[in-house]
Coordinates of C-alpha atoms and ligand atoms in Angstrom, one line a residue:
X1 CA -38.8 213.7 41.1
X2 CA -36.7 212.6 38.0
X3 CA -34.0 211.8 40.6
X4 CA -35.9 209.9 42.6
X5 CA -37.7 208.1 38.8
X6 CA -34.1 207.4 37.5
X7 CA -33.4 206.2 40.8
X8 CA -36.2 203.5 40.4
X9 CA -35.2 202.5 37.0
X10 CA -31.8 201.4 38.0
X11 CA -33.1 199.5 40.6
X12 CA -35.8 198.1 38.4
X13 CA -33.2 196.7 35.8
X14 CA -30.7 195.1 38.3
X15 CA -33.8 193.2 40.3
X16 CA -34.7 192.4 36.2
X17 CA -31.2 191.4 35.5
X18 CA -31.2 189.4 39.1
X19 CA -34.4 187.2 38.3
X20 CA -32.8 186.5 34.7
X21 CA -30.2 184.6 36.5
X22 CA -31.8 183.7 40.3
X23 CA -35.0 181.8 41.0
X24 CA -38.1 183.8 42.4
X25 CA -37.3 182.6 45.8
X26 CA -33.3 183.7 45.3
X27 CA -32.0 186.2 48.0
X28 CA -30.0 188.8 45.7
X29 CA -33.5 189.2 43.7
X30 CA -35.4 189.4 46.6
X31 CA -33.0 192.3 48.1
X32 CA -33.3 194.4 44.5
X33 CA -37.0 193.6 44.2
X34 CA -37.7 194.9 47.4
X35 CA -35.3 198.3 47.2
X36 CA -37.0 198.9 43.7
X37 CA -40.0 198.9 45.6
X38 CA -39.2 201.0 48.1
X39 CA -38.6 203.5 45.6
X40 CA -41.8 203.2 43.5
X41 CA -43.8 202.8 46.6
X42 CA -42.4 206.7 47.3
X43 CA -43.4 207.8 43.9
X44 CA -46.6 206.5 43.9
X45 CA -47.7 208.0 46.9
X46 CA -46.7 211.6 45.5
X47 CA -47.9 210.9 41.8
X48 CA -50.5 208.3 40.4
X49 CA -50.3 206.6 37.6
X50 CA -46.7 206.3 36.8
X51 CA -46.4 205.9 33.3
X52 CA -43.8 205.1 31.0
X53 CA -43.6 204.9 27.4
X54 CA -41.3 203.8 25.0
X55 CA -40.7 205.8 22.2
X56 CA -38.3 204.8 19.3
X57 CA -36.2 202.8 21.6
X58 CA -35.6 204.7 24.4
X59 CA -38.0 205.1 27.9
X60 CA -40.0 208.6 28.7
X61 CA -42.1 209.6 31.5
X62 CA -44.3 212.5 31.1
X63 CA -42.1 214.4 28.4
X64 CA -38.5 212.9 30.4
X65 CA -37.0 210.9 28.0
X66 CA -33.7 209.1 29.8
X67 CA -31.6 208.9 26.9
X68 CA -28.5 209.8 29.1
X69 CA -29.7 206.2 30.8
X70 CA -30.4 204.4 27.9
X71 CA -26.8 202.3 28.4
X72 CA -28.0 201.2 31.9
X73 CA -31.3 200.7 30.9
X74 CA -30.9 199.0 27.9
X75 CA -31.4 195.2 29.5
X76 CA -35.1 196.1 30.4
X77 CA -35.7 198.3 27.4
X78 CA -34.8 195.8 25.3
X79 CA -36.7 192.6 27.5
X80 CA -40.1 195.3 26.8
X81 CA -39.1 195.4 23.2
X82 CA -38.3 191.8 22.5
X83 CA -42.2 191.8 24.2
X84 CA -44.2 194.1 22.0
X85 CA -44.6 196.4 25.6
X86 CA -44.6 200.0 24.7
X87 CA -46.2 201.2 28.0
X88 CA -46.4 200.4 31.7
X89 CA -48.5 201.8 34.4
X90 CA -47.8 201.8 37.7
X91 CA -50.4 202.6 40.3
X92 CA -51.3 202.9 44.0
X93 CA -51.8 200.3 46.0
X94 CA -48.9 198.2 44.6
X95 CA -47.9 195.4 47.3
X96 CA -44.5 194.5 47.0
X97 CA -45.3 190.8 46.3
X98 CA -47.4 192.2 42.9
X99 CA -44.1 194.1 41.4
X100 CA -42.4 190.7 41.9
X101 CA -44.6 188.8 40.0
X102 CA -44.9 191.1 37.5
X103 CA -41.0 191.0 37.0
X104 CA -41.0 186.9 37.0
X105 CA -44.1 187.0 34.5
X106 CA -42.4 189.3 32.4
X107 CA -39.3 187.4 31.6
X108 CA -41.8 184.4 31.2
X109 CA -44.2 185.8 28.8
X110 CA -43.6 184.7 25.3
X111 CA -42.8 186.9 23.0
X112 CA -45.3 185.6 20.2
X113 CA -47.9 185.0 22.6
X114 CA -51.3 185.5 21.8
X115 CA -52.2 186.6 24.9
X116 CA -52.8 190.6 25.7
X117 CA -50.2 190.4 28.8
X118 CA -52.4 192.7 30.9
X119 CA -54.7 190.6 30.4
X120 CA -52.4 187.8 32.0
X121 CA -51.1 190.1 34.7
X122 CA -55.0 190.6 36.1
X123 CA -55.2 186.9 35.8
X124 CA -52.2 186.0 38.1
X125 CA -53.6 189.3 40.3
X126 CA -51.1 192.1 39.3
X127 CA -54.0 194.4 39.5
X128 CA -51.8 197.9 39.8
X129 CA -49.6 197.5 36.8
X130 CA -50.9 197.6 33.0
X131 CA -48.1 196.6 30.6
X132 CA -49.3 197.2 26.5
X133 CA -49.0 198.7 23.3
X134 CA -49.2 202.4 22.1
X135 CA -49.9 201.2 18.9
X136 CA -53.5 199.8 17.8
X137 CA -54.0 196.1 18.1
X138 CA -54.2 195.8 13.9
X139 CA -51.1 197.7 13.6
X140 CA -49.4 195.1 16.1
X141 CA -50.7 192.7 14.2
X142 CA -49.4 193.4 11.1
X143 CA -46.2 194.1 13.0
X144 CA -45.6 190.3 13.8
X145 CA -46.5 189.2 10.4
X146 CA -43.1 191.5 9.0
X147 CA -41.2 190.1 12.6
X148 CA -42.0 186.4 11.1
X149 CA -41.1 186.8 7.3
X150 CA -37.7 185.7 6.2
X151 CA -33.8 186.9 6.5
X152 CA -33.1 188.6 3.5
X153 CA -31.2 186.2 0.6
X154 CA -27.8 188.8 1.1
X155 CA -27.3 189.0 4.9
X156 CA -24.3 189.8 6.1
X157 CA -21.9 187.1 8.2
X158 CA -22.9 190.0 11.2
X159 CA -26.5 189.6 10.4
X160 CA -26.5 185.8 10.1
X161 CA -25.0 185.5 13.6
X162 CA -28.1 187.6 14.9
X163 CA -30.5 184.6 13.3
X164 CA -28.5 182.1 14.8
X165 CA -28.5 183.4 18.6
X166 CA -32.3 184.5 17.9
X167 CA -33.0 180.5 16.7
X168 CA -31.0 179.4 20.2
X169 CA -34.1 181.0 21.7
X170 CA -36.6 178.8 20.4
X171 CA -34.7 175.3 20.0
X172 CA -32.7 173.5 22.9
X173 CA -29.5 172.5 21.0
X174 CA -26.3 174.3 20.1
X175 CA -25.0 174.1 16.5
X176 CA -21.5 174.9 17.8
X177 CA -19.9 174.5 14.4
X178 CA -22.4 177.1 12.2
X179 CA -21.8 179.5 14.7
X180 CA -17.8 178.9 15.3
X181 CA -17.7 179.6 11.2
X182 CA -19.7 182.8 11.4
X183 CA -18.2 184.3 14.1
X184 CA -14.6 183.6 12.5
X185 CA -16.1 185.2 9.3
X186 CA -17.5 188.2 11.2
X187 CA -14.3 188.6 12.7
X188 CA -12.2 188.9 9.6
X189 CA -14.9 191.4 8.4
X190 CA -14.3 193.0 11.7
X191 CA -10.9 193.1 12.2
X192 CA -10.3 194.5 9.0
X193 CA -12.1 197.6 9.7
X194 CA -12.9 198.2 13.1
X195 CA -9.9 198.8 15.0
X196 CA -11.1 196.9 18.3
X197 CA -11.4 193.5 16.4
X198 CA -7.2 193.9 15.5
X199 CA -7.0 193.0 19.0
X200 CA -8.3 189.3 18.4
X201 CA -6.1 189.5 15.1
X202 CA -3.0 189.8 16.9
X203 CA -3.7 187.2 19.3
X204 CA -4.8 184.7 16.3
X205 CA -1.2 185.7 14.7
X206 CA 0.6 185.7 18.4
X207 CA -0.9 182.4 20.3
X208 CA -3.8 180.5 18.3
X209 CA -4.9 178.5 21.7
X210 CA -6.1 181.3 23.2
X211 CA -8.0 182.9 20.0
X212 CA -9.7 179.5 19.6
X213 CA -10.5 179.5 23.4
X214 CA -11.7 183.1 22.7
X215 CA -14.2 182.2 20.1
X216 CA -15.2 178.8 22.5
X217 CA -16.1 180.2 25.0
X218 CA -18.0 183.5 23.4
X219 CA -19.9 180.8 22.0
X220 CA -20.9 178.9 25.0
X221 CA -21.8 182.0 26.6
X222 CA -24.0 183.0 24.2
X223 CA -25.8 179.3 24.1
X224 CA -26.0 179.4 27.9
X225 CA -27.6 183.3 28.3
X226 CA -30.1 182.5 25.2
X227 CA -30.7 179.2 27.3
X228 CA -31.1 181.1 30.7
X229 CA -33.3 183.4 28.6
X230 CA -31.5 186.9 28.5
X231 CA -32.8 189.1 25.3
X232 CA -30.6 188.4 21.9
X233 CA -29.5 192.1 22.6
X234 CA -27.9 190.6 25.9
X235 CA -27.2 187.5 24.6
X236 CA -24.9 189.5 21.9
X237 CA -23.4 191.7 24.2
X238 CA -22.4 189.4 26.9
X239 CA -21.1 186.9 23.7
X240 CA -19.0 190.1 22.5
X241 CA -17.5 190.7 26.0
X242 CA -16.7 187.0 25.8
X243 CA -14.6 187.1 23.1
X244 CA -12.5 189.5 24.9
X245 CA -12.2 188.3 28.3
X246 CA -8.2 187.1 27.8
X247 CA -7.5 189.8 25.3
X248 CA -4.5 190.7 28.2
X249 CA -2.9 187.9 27.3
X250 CA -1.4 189.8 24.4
X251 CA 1.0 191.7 26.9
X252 CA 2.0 187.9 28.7
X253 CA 4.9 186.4 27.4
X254 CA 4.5 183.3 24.9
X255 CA 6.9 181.3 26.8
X256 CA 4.8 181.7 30.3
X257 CA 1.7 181.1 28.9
X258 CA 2.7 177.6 26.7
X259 CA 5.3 176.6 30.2
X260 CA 4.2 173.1 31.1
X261 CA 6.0 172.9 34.3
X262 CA 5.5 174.5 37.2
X263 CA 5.1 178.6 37.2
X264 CA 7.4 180.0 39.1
X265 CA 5.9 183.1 41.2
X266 CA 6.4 186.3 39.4
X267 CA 5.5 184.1 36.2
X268 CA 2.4 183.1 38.3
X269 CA 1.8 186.5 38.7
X270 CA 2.3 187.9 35.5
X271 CA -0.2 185.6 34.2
X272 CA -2.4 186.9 36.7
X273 CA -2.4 190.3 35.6
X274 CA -3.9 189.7 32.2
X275 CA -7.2 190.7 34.0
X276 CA -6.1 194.1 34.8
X277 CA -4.2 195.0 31.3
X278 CA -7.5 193.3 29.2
X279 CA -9.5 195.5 31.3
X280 CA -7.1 198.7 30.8
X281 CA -7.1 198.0 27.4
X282 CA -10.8 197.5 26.5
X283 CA -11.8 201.4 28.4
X284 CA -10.2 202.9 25.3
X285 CA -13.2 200.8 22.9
X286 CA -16.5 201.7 25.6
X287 CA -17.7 204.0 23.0
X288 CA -18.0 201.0 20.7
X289 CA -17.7 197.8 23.2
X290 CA -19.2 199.4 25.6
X291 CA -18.6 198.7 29.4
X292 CA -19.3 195.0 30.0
X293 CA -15.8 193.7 28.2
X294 CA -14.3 195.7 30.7
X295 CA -16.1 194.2 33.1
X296 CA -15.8 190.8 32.4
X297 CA -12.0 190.9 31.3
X298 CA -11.2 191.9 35.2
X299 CA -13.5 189.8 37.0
X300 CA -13.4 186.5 35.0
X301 CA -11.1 185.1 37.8
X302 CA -12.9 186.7 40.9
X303 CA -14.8 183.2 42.4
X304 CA -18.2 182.7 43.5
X305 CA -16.3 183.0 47.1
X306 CA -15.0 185.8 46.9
X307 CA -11.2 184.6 46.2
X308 CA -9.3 184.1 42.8
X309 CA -7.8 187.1 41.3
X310 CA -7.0 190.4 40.8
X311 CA -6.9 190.3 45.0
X312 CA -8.9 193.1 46.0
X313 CA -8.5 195.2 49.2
X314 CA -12.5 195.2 49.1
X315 CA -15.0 192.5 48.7
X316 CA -16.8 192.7 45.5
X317 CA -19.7 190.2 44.3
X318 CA -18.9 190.0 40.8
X319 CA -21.3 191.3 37.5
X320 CA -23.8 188.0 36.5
X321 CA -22.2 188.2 33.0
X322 CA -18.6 187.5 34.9
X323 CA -20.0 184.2 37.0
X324 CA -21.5 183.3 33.2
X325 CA -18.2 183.8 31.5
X326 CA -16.6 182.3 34.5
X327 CA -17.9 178.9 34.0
X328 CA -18.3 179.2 30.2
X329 CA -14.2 180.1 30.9
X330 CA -13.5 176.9 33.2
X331 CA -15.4 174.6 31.0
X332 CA -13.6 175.5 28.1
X333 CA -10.2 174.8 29.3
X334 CA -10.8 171.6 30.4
X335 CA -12.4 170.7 27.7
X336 CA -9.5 171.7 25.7
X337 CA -7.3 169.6 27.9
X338 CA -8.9 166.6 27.1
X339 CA -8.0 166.5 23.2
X340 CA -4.3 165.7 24.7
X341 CA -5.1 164.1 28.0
X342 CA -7.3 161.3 26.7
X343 CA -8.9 159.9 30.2
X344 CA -10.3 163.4 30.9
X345 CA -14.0 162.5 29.9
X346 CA -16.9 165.1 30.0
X347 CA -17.9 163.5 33.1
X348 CA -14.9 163.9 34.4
X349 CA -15.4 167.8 33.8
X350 CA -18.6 167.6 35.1
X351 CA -17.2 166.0 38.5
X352 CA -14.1 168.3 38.8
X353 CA -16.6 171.7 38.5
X354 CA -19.6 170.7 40.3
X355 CA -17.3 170.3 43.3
X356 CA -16.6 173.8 43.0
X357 CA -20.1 174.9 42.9
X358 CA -20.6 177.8 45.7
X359 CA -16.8 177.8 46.0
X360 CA -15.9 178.8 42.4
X361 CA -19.1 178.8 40.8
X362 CA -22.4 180.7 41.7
X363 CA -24.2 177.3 42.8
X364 CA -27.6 177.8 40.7
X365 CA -25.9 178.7 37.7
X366 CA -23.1 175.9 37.5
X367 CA -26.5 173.6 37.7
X368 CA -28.0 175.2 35.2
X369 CA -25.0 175.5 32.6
X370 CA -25.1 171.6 32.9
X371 CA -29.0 171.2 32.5
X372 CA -28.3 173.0 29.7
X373 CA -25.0 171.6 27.8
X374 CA -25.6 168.2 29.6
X375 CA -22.7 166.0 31.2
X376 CA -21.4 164.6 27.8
X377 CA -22.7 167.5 25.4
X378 CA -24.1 167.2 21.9
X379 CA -21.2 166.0 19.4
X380 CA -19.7 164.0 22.0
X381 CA -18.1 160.2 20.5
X382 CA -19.7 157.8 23.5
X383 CA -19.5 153.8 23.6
X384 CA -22.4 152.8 25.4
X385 CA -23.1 149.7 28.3
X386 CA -24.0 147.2 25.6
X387 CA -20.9 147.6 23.5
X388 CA -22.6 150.3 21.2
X389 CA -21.3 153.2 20.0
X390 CA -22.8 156.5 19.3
X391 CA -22.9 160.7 18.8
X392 CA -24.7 162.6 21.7
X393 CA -27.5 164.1 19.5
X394 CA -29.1 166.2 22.2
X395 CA -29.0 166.6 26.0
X396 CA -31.6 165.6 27.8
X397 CA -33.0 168.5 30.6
X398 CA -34.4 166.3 33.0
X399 CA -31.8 164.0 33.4
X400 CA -28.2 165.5 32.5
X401 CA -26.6 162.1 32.8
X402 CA -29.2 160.6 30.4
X403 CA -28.6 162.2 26.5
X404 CA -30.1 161.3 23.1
X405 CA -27.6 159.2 21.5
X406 CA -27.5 158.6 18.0
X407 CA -26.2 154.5 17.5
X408 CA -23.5 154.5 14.4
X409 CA -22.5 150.8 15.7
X410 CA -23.0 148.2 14.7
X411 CA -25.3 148.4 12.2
X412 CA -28.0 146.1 13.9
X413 CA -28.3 148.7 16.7
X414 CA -28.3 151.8 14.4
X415 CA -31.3 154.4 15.4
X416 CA -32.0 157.4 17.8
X417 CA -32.3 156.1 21.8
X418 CA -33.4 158.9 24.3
X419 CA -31.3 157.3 27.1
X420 CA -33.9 158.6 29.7
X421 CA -36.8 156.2 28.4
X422 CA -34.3 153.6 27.9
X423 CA -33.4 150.5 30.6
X424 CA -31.5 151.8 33.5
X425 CA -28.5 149.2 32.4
X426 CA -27.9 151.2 29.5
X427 CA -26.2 154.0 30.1
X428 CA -22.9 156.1 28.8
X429 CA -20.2 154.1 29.9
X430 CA -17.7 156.3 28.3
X431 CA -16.3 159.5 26.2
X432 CA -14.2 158.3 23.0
X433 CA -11.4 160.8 22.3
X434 CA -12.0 161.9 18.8
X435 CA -8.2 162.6 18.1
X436 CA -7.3 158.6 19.1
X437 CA -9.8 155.7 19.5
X438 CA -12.9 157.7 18.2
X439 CA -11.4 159.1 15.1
X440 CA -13.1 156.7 12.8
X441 CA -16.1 158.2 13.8
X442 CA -15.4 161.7 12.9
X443 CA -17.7 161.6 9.9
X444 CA -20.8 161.1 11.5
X445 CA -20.4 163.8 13.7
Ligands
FE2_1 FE1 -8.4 184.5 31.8
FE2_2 FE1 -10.0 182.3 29.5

C-alpha cells in the first residue's frame, strides 16, 4: 500500500505542477489528473478515508512519513503550506471531475482568505475531499497575525530577496532594479562562502555579458513564476536554477562566444555543448542546488518542438521550469541586443518570439509571459502618436499593446495615461534607445 500511496503522490504533484502552468481545459493536465486518479481511485476502494497530515513540513499518512520524498514532493507541500492546509481527506466516491477541481481551486485559493476552504470546496461540490488545519481555529488565528507583522530591521541581503519575490505575489509590477541589486549582493555574500556561487564569480571575472544575462534572466523568471502563481519556495528555486542555466559557458572559449561573424561548425558546436558541461557541472552541488539547475542548464535549448539542442536520440518534452527559463532566456538576449542595435524595439521582440510560439515556445506560456511583462515593459523610454514622450509605468493585462505611460514631455502633457482608456489614435508609436536618442531621459526612469 505505501507503494501504491507514494505512487499517488508523485502523480498528484506533477498534475499540481501541470495546472500551475496549463489551463483547466489543457491536455498535459488533463492526462496527469486523470492517472493520479486512477491511482487514488484504487486506494480508496481498499481503504477509506485517506488521510494525510503534515507534520513540521513534511507529509504522513497513518504513521508513514515520506521524508525520503520530501524533494519530489516539495512543490505541493509547500502550495498546502503557503495555504494554512495541514490535512486532506480523501474519500470514496471521488469522481474524477471533483479531484480536478479541487487541484484548480487549490492553486486559486488565497492564501489570506477568510474563507475555511472546505467550506469552499462543498460550495463548488468537492464533496469527498476535506482540506484544513490540525491546529485550532484561534491558534490559526493568531498564526496570521505573526505571518503579517514586519521583516525584522537586520535582514540579511538573502532574507530581503525572500520579501521581494513574496511582494511579486501580491502586486503586478517588477521592480527589476531592487531586485538586480540584492541578488548581486547575495551573490557576493554567496560566493564568498558557498563554493557553488564561485561558479558565477568566475564567469563575472571571465565574460561580464553572460553574468549580467545570468542575473536578467533569474530575475525575469522569478517575476514570471510569482506572476503564473508558483509558491515563493518555487519561485526561488526555479530563480536559483536560472542563475545557472549558462554556467557551461565557463569551459567555451572567450573568443567563440564574443565572434561576431559567422561560427564556423565545430565552433557552432562547441557552443552548443555548454548545456551538457553546465549540467555535468551543477550534479556535483544537488545536495545544495538541488536537481532543477541540472535540469534546466541541459534543456534550456530543447524547443517547444521538440528540436534545438543537445540532439537527443529520444524525444523528450522538456521540465515546465526549462520552457520558463527558455523564454525568460530568449527574451533576454534580444533585449540585450537592442542597447547596440538601436531599431530593435520591444515590439520588435514581441513580433520576432510570438512567431515562434508552438515552434520554440510552449504556445500558452509565451502568451502569458507577455500578459505579464507587456510588449514594451515597465521602464521602457516611448514617444507616443501625439509627439509626447514618456516611461512605461505599468503593463496593462488586458491589452498588452496598451501600457500606463507616465508623460515627462512636454510639460503641458505631464500626468499618468492608462493607454487602454485612452483614444484609440494614441498609442506607442515607438521605443527610445536609452543609450542614444532617449538618454536625456534616463533620470526619470
Ligand atoms: Fe544557453
Ligand atoms: Fe542564456
Amino acid at each position: 500500500m505505501k507503494d501504491r500511496i507514494q505512487h499517488f503522490l508523485l502523480d498528484f504533484v506533477m498534475a499540481v505542477q501541470a495546472r500551475k502552468v496549463y489551463s483547466a481545459e489543457h491536455p498535459q493536465f488533463i492526462q496527469h489528473g486523470h492517472e493520479a486518479f486512477q491511482q487514488l481511485d484504487g486506494l480508496l476502494q481498499e481503504s477509506s478515508p485517506l488521510i494525510f497530515g503534515l507534520i513540521e513540513g513534511e507529509l504522513a499518512w497513518e504513521n508513514e512519513v515520506f521524508i525520503d520524498l520530501s524533494r519530489r514532493i516539495r512543490s505541493i507541500l509547500s502550495v498546502l503550506q503557503d495555504r494554512g492546509i495541514e490535512r486532506l481527506v480523501f474519500r470514496t466516491g471521488l469522481k474524477e471531475a471533483e479531484l480536478i477541481l479541487f487541484i484548480s481551486l487549490l492553486l486559486e485559493f488565497q492564501t489570506k482568505s477568510q474563507i475555511d476552504f472546505s467550506d469552499h470546496l462543498k460550495s463548488r461540490g468537492v464533496h469527498h475531499i476535506e482540506a484544513g488545519r490540525l491546529r485550532a481555529p484561534v491558534e490559526a488565528a493568531a498564526g496570521f497575525e505573526s505571518e503579517e507583522s514586519s521583516p525584522p530591521a537586520s535582514e540579511s541581503a538573502v532574507d530581503r530577496i525572500m520579501h521581494l519575490i513574496q511582494s511579486l505575489h501580491t502586486e503586478s509590477t517588477l521592480d527589476t532594479l531592487e531586485l538586480l541589486s540584492r541578488l548581486k549582493q547575495f551573490l557576493q555574500v554567496y560566493s564568498g562562502t558557498r563554493v557553488e556561487f564561485l561558479d558565477l564569480a568566475d564567469v563575472r571575472q571571465k565574460d561580464a555579458v553572460t553574468y549580467i544575462h545570468l542575473l536578467n534572466v533569474s530575475i525575469l523568471a522569478m517575476f514570471f513564476t510569482s506572476r503564473l502563481g508558483y509558491s515563493t519556495e518555487d519561485v526561488r528555486d526555479i530563480g536559483t536554477a536560472a542563475l545557472f542555466h549558462d554556467i557551461g559557458k565557463i569551459h567555451v572559449d572567450g573568443e567563440i562566444l564574443s565572434k561576431s561573424t559567422r561560427l564556423e561548425e565545430n565552433e557552432f558546436f562547441k557552443i552548443q555543448h555548454h548545456t551538457v558541461l553546465g549540467a555535468h557541472r551543477l550534479l556535483k552541488h544537488t545536495q545544495t542546488l538541488g536537481i532543477l539547475p541540472v535540469i534546466i542548464a541541459y534543456e534550456h535549448h530543447l524547443r517547444y518542438d521538440r528540436t534545438g539542442y543537445p540532439r537527443l536520440s529520444f524525444s523528450v518534452l522538456p521540465h515546465p521550469a526549462s520552457h520558463i527559463v527558455t523564454i525568460c532566456d530568449v527574451y533576454d538576449a534580444l533585449a540585450q541586443r537592442r542597447s547596440y542595435k538601436k531599431d530593435y524595439s520591444p515590439k520588435r521582440i514581441y513580433e520576432v518570439m510570438i512567431a515562434e510560439k508552438g515552434r520554440h515556445f510552449e504556445p500558452e506560456l509565451i502568451e502569458r509571459f507577455f500578459q505579464f511583462l507587456g510588449v514594451w515593459p515597465k521602464g521602457t523610454i516611448v514617444s507616443l502618436t501625439d509627439g509626447s514622450v514618456g516611461i512605461v509605468r505599468e503593463a496593462d493585462d488586458l491589452d498588452i499593446f496598451r501600457p500606463h505611460v507616465e508623460i515627462i514631455a512636454p510639460e503641458d502633457k505631464k500626468g499618468l495615461i492608462r493607454l487602454r482608456e485612452a483614444p484609440p489614435q494614441l498609442a506607442v508609436e515607438r521605443a527610445l534607445n536609452p543609450y542614444a536618442e532617449g538618454r536625456d531621459y534616463l533620470p526619470f526612469l
